[in-house]
């Protein structure tokens, strides 16, 4: 006969399962926000490693975001950048070369981009054409919104948008995207020309779910133009894990639409490699708001003074297609 302790072992006290790292990060930032200055910054640092019998190689990266809006999703940004850093070090250590879509290898394993083959040293006209058109035909509404309906988002100047799309494509082609993501409807206009130049498909986020979409990624965001909450929807069929996504849109102001697109990309376990817009509102918080994602951001025209009813365009030097490294050597 077994003693009571053997047949009925004491039940250990209940302990909740340990929090995942994302939950711990969000919980910590939630506690720190009320105690922190408004300008306090949260830093996310990730380290990756390659280890075999003879090598120990580490990649690391860091991204920053205002604590007020930071959350654990920023870990994806630093982690992805750390993997990129590791790949660069592996390529150098083992003399590897990587090629992306729509590129060719030059001498000594250098990647030569299509623009470098066809027009190195050429000045791109898109930004200049758009700057002149904004100053001539743009109008400021009472709410501080720039109206460009006569040439971008109602009536379209096809030659102008084609030149702008090509310049955005050339500025961002080194990010090696394999898809473009934009928003219906006006974001589609420049995105199609960027996709045409880069020879990659364009996916656009819908604002209403059609009957033809069953499984989809969905995110809510606040429209700065309409001042209301909206949804963006992308079918899981067209946004896939491992995709390298380039975001293209017509405007960047507060950054809420762009952040919604970043969230859709994260939901798909894809990677955002860059963003290009036609017009950026300097007074808007969009660029600062998106800085934590640490992706290259290109805008063709930067405007200011809209709140006072004026259109001030920031003067910038023209973009000149660079020569490839092999040509420079």
Coordinates of C-alpha atoms in Angstrom, one line a residue, residues 11 18 27 33 76 196 205 222 269 309:
X11 CA -0.6 20.1 -6.9
X18 CA 5.6 33.3 -19.7
X27 CA 3.7 45.9 -21.6
X33 CA 4.6 56.3 -21.5
X76 CA 10.3 43.3 -37.4
X196 CA 5.9 49.4 -65.9
X205 CA -5.2 47.9 -51.4
X222 CA -7.8 57.3 -40.3
X269 CA 5.4 38.4 -43.4
X309 CA -3.2 79.3 -48.2

